[in-house]
mmCIF file of C-alpha atoms in Angstrom:
data_model
loop_
_atom_site.group_PDB
_atom_site.id
_atom_site.type_symbol
_atom_site.label_atom_id
_atom_site.label_comp_id
_atom_site.label_asym_id
_atom_site.label_seq_id
_atom_site.Cartn_x
_atom_site.Cartn_y
_atom_site.Cartn_z
ATOM 1 C CA UNK A 1 106.118 21.640 103.061
ATOM 2 C CA UNK A 2 107.485 25.434 102.191
ATOM 3 C CA UNK A 3 109.536 27.385 105.237
ATOM 4 C CA UNK A 4 107.591 29.673 106.280
ATOM 5 C CA UNK A 5 108.646 32.998 108.060
ATOM 6 C CA UNK A 6 106.938 35.262 110.610
ATOM 7 C CA UNK A 7 106.654 38.324 108.332
ATOM 8 C CA UNK A 8 105.352 36.373 105.143
ATOM 9 C CA UNK A 9 102.454 34.998 107.134
ATOM 10 C CA UNK A 10 101.841 38.186 108.343
ATOM 11 C CA UNK A 11 101.646 39.270 104.676
ATOM 12 C CA UNK A 12 99.100 36.433 104.006
ATOM 13 C CA UNK A 13 97.106 38.328 106.418
ATOM 14 C CA UNK A 14 96.858 41.338 104.595
ATOM 15 C CA UNK A 15 99.715 43.072 105.694
ATOM 16 C CA UNK A 16 102.514 45.021 103.943
ATOM 17 C CA UNK A 17 106.013 43.867 104.151
ATOM 18 C CA UNK A 18 106.862 47.046 106.150
ATOM 19 C CA UNK A 19 103.707 46.979 108.404
ATOM 20 C CA UNK A 20 104.613 43.146 109.033
ATOM 21 C CA UNK A 21 107.811 44.101 110.090
ATOM 22 C CA UNK A 22 106.630 46.953 112.343
ATOM 23 C CA UNK A 23 104.050 44.586 113.548
ATOM 24 C CA UNK A 24 106.785 42.125 114.544
ATOM 25 C CA UNK A 25 108.637 44.777 116.406
ATOM 26 C CA UNK A 26 105.643 45.866 118.390
ATOM 27 C CA UNK A 27 105.027 42.682 119.227
ATOM 28 C CA UNK A 28 109.046 42.259 120.640
ATOM 29 C CA UNK A 29 109.007 45.481 122.500
ATOM 30 C CA UNK A 30 105.662 46.775 123.256
ATOM 31 C CA UNK A 31 104.738 50.231 123.294
ATOM 32 C CA UNK A 32 106.816 52.333 121.074
ATOM 33 C CA UNK A 33 106.833 55.525 119.303
ATOM 34 C CA UNK A 34 107.449 56.476 115.919
ATOM 35 C CA UNK A 35 110.793 57.281 116.493
ATOM 36 C CA UNK A 36 111.762 54.460 118.278
ATOM 37 C CA UNK A 37 110.081 51.844 115.742
ATOM 38 C CA UNK A 38 112.264 53.338 113.408
ATOM 39 C CA UNK A 39 115.625 52.962 115.334
ATOM 40 C CA UNK A 40 114.511 49.402 115.909
ATOM 41 C CA UNK A 41 113.724 48.241 112.490
ATOM 42 C CA UNK A 42 115.882 50.276 109.955
ATOM 43 C CA UNK A 43 113.080 51.627 108.172
ATOM 44 C CA UNK A 44 112.861 55.685 107.427
ATOM 45 C CA UNK A 45 110.796 57.795 109.719
ATOM 46 C CA UNK A 46 108.392 59.080 107.276
ATOM 47 C CA UNK A 47 108.268 55.484 106.062
ATOM 48 C CA UNK A 48 107.439 54.511 109.535
ATOM 49 C CA UNK A 49 104.333 56.932 109.824
ATOM 50 C CA UNK A 50 102.713 55.721 106.860
ATOM 51 C CA UNK A 51 103.130 52.378 107.925
ATOM 52 C CA UNK A 52 102.107 52.531 111.347
ATOM 53 C CA UNK A 53 98.693 54.134 110.309
ATOM 54 C CA UNK A 54 98.294 51.299 108.205
ATOM 55 C CA UNK A 55 98.832 48.954 110.806
ATOM 56 C CA UNK A 56 95.940 50.834 113.131
ATOM 57 C CA UNK A 57 93.511 51.026 110.148
ATOM 58 C CA UNK A 58 94.072 46.836 109.779
ATOM 59 C CA UNK A 59 93.744 46.193 113.428
ATOM 60 C CA UNK A 60 97.480 45.274 114.214
ATOM 61 C CA UNK A 61 98.410 48.382 116.536
ATOM 62 C CA UNK A 62 96.469 50.725 118.494
ATOM 63 C CA UNK A 63 97.374 54.660 119.044
ATOM 64 C CA UNK A 64 98.053 56.234 122.462
ATOM 65 C CA UNK A 65 97.843 59.380 122.962
ATOM 66 C CA UNK A 66 99.840 61.504 125.038
ATOM 67 C CA UNK A 67 102.915 63.632 125.684
ATOM 68 C CA UNK A 68 104.461 61.751 122.579
ATOM 69 C CA UNK A 69 102.387 59.152 120.417
ATOM 70 C CA UNK A 70 102.659 56.203 120.870
ATOM 71 C CA UNK A 71 101.622 52.843 119.393
ATOM 72 C CA UNK A 72 101.096 49.125 121.196
ATOM 73 C CA UNK A 73 100.385 45.907 119.075
ATOM 74 C CA UNK A 74 97.176 44.296 119.243
ATOM 75 C CA UNK A 75 97.177 40.559 120.659
ATOM 76 C CA UNK A 76 98.517 38.513 117.717
ATOM 77 C CA UNK A 77 95.707 35.770 118.474
ATOM 78 C CA UNK A 78 93.028 38.785 118.341
ATOM 79 C CA UNK A 79 94.682 40.179 115.234
ATOM 80 C CA UNK A 80 94.577 37.131 113.516
ATOM 81 C CA UNK A 81 91.030 35.933 114.370
ATOM 82 C CA UNK A 82 89.551 39.845 113.411
ATOM 83 C CA UNK A 83 91.385 39.263 110.125
ATOM 84 C CA UNK A 84 90.277 35.911 109.433
ATOM 85 C CA UNK A 85 85.956 36.711 110.529
ATOM 86 C CA UNK A 86 86.474 39.876 107.991
ATOM 87 C CA UNK A 87 87.988 37.587 105.146
ATOM 88 C CA UNK A 88 85.334 35.157 105.602
ATOM 89 C CA UNK A 89 82.454 37.882 105.658
ATOM 90 C CA UNK A 90 84.068 38.695 102.548
ATOM 91 C CA UNK A 91 84.351 35.539 100.828
ATOM 92 C CA UNK A 92 80.650 34.876 101.651
ATOM 93 C CA UNK A 93 79.783 38.583 99.978
ATOM 94 C CA UNK A 94 82.124 37.303 96.501
ATOM 95 C CA UNK A 95 80.241 33.793 96.477
ATOM 96 C CA UNK A 96 76.982 35.548 96.669
ATOM 97 C CA UNK A 97 77.577 38.383 94.394
ATOM 98 C CA UNK A 98 80.183 37.327 92.151
ATOM 99 C CA UNK A 99 79.598 36.544 88.607
ATOM 100 C CA UNK A 100 78.436 32.808 88.167
ATOM 101 C CA UNK A 101 78.267 32.265 83.861
ATOM 102 C CA UNK A 102 81.968 31.350 83.553
ATOM 103 C CA UNK A 103 82.338 27.418 83.288
ATOM 104 C CA UNK A 104 85.293 26.304 84.973
ATOM 105 C CA UNK A 105 87.804 24.116 82.559
ATOM 106 C CA UNK A 106 88.380 20.458 83.307
ATOM 107 C CA UNK A 107 90.920 20.256 80.806
ATOM 108 C CA UNK A 108 94.479 20.029 81.076
ATOM 109 C CA UNK A 109 95.664 22.650 83.624
ATOM 110 C CA UNK A 110 99.282 23.693 84.696
ATOM 111 C CA UNK A 111 99.683 24.149 88.493
ATOM 112 C CA UNK A 112 103.007 26.419 89.180
ATOM 113 C CA UNK A 113 104.105 26.398 92.721
ATOM 114 C CA UNK A 114 104.430 24.569 96.252
ATOM 115 C CA UNK A 115 101.268 26.937 97.363
ATOM 116 C CA UNK A 116 99.342 26.553 94.497
ATOM 117 C CA UNK A 117 99.652 23.053 94.271
ATOM 118 C CA UNK A 118 98.929 22.817 98.091
ATOM 119 C CA UNK A 119 95.409 24.859 97.638
ATOM 120 C CA UNK A 120 94.450 22.674 94.542
ATOM 121 C CA UNK A 121 95.212 19.517 96.554
ATOM 122 C CA UNK A 122 93.156 20.199 99.368
ATOM 123 C CA UNK A 123 90.385 21.257 97.279
ATOM 124 C CA UNK A 124 90.210 18.025 95.727
ATOM 125 C CA UNK A 125 90.163 16.039 99.018
ATOM 126 C CA UNK A 126 87.376 18.183 100.280
ATOM 127 C CA UNK A 127 85.303 17.819 97.236
ATOM 128 C CA UNK A 128 86.302 14.036 97.323
ATOM 129 C CA UNK A 129 82.729 12.162 97.260
ATOM 130 C CA UNK A 130 83.423 8.466 97.215
ATOM 131 C CA UNK A 131 87.018 7.454 96.990
ATOM 132 C CA UNK A 132 90.433 8.893 96.731
ATOM 133 C CA UNK A 133 93.868 6.863 95.420
ATOM 134 C CA UNK A 134 96.939 8.538 95.947
ATOM 135 C CA UNK A 135 100.716 7.808 95.390
ATOM 136 C CA UNK A 136 103.335 9.919 97.421
ATOM 137 C CA UNK A 137 106.093 9.986 99.868
ATOM 138 C CA UNK A 138 105.122 9.509 103.229
ATOM 139 C CA UNK A 139 106.077 13.752 103.879
ATOM 140 C CA UNK A 140 103.559 14.841 101.475
ATOM 141 C CA UNK A 141 100.866 12.716 102.645
ATOM 142 C CA UNK A 142 101.668 13.755 106.190
ATOM 143 C CA UNK A 143 100.876 17.650 105.081
ATOM 144 C CA UNK A 144 97.139 16.469 104.146
ATOM 145 C CA UNK A 145 96.446 14.203 107.162
ATOM 146 C CA UNK A 146 93.464 15.814 108.803
ATOM 147 C CA UNK A 147 91.785 16.001 105.300
ATOM 148 C CA UNK A 148 92.722 12.258 104.530
ATOM 149 C CA UNK A 149 91.561 11.364 108.250
ATOM 150 C CA UNK A 150 88.121 13.303 107.470
ATOM 151 C CA UNK A 151 87.593 11.267 104.358
ATOM 152 C CA UNK A 152 88.024 7.885 106.151
ATOM 153 C CA UNK A 153 85.530 9.228 108.965
ATOM 154 C CA UNK A 154 82.938 10.271 106.526
ATOM 155 C CA UNK A 155 83.193 6.440 104.948
ATOM 156 C CA UNK A 156 85.323 7.585 101.661
ATOM 157 C CA UNK A 157 87.594 4.859 100.068
ATOM 158 C CA UNK A 158 91.043 6.030 100.862
ATOM 159 C CA UNK A 159 94.157 3.696 99.181
ATOM 160 C CA UNK A 160 97.575 4.960 99.406
ATOM 161 C CA UNK A 161 100.584 3.741 97.758
ATOM 162 C CA UNK A 162 103.397 5.039 100.021
ATOM 163 C CA UNK A 163 106.161 4.149 102.625
ATOM 164 C CA UNK A 164 106.581 4.822 106.193
ATOM 165 C CA UNK A 165 103.022 6.533 106.873
ATOM 166 C CA UNK A 166 100.104 4.903 108.457
ATOM 167 C CA UNK A 167 96.259 5.775 109.577
ATOM 168 C CA UNK A 168 93.601 3.820 110.895
ATOM 169 C CA UNK A 169 91.015 2.830 108.338
ATOM 170 C CA UNK A 170 93.156 3.475 104.959
ATOM 171 C CA UNK A 171 94.510 0.829 102.590
ATOM 172 C CA UNK A 172 98.230 1.401 101.762
ATOM 173 C CA UNK A 173 100.272 -0.352 99.923
ATOM 174 C CA UNK A 174 103.920 0.024 100.877
ATOM 175 C CA UNK A 175 106.164 1.065 98.165
ATOM 176 C CA UNK A 176 108.869 3.701 97.859
ATOM 177 C CA UNK A 177 107.950 6.762 96.009
ATOM 178 C CA UNK A 178 110.574 9.257 94.762
ATOM 179 C CA UNK A 179 110.563 12.209 96.601
ATOM 180 C CA UNK A 180 108.134 15.067 95.527
ATOM 181 C CA UNK A 181 105.805 12.593 93.171
ATOM 182 C CA UNK A 182 102.379 12.839 93.357
ATOM 183 C CA UNK A 183 100.023 10.625 91.760
ATOM 184 C CA UNK A 184 96.624 11.320 92.850
ATOM 185 C CA UNK A 185 92.806 10.284 91.735
ATOM 186 C CA UNK A 186 89.626 11.718 92.848
ATOM 187 C CA UNK A 187 86.210 9.926 92.579
ATOM 188 C CA UNK A 188 87.661 8.368 88.955
ATOM 189 C CA UNK A 189 86.934 11.959 87.628
ATOM 190 C CA UNK A 190 89.685 14.319 88.789
ATOM 191 C CA UNK A 191 93.430 13.943 88.541
ATOM 192 C CA UNK A 192 96.501 15.763 89.640
ATOM 193 C CA UNK A 193 100.064 14.425 88.786
ATOM 194 C CA UNK A 194 103.534 16.056 89.042
ATOM 195 C CA UNK A 195 106.532 17.052 91.184
ATOM 196 C CA UNK A 196 105.723 18.599 94.508
ATOM 197 C CA UNK A 197 109.060 19.607 96.333
ATOM 198 C CA UNK A 198 108.523 22.770 98.380
ATOM 199 C CA UNK A 199 109.803 24.614 95.507
ATOM 200 C CA UNK A 200 108.501 27.726 93.723
ATOM 201 C CA UNK A 201 109.215 25.891 90.413
ATOM 202 C CA UNK A 202 107.439 22.526 91.150
ATOM 203 C CA UNK A 203 104.591 22.086 88.576
ATOM 204 C CA UNK A 204 101.956 19.510 88.588
ATOM 205 C CA UNK A 205 98.819 18.855 85.849
ATOM 206 C CA UNK A 206 95.191 18.975 87.013
ATOM 207 C CA UNK A 207 92.501 17.559 84.659
ATOM 208 C CA UNK A 208 89.145 15.801 84.797
ATOM 209 C CA UNK A 209 89.866 14.725 80.911
ATOM 210 C CA UNK A 210 88.753 10.923 80.910
ATOM 211 C CA UNK A 211 91.691 10.095 78.994
ATOM 212 C CA UNK A 212 94.253 11.168 81.398
ATOM 213 C CA UNK A 213 92.191 9.750 84.316
ATOM 214 C CA UNK A 214 92.160 6.404 82.769
ATOM 215 C CA UNK A 215 95.406 6.131 81.993
ATOM 216 C CA UNK A 216 96.528 7.399 85.648
ATOM 217 C CA UNK A 217 94.088 4.874 87.043
ATOM 218 C CA UNK A 218 95.583 1.996 84.620
ATOM 219 C CA UNK A 219 99.154 2.707 86.010
ATOM 220 C CA UNK A 220 98.159 2.924 89.612
ATOM 221 C CA UNK A 221 96.202 -0.137 89.064
ATOM 222 C CA UNK A 222 98.803 -2.215 87.628
ATOM 223 C CA UNK A 223 101.468 -0.820 90.893
ATOM 224 C CA UNK A 224 98.729 -2.086 92.981
ATOM 225 C CA UNK A 225 98.688 -5.332 90.926
ATOM 226 C CA UNK A 226 102.529 -5.850 91.362
ATOM 227 C CA UNK A 227 102.527 -4.877 95.096
ATOM 228 C CA UNK A 228 99.483 -7.368 95.700
ATOM 229 C CA UNK A 229 101.813 -10.082 94.194
ATOM 230 C CA UNK A 230 104.697 -9.410 96.292
ATOM 231 C CA UNK A 231 103.026 -9.829 99.380
#
């Protein structure tokens, strides 16, 4: 839902902002000297050389020795795949060696920001074992099309309250939903509810508390009953 930029996305791959700007510059212009990079980006020469060295260390550029030292970009697909492989190895290490005594709370957790809300929704969808109920606008559901489709393929029950969204194998009750509103219940055990509009100020409540689950279940049940009666 949020608008991405090349620079911000490269930062997500472990580059600093200056490294990301320089990498994009190299992708556009190809082989350049530090002086030429500074001229193209407006970054001071001292900062350019420090960032170029960082970019080389992170696998985003190659150093070319000659009459004058130049830098050439590593192909974008190669760079991103290598970073993903490295992150996967680090994730596996953390899963194997990180402390495991802490018990994660199923209380009332406030989740702030689009990215954090999106990550939590994907986590819930991936962990759904039996059934999923969601009331949300079509634009939100479309963002998770592949995850919802996977639930259907693995014969999970999926019920959606929305308008303008379709998917084979999903039970849909047509209703208009306010922009950014989401009400989600997974396995009658976990809920996420709140506003999800693509804004950094978005807020959702996540919980595994039985009373909140039952309140939201009852609300969706009543909504389904009304919609069924209107057919």
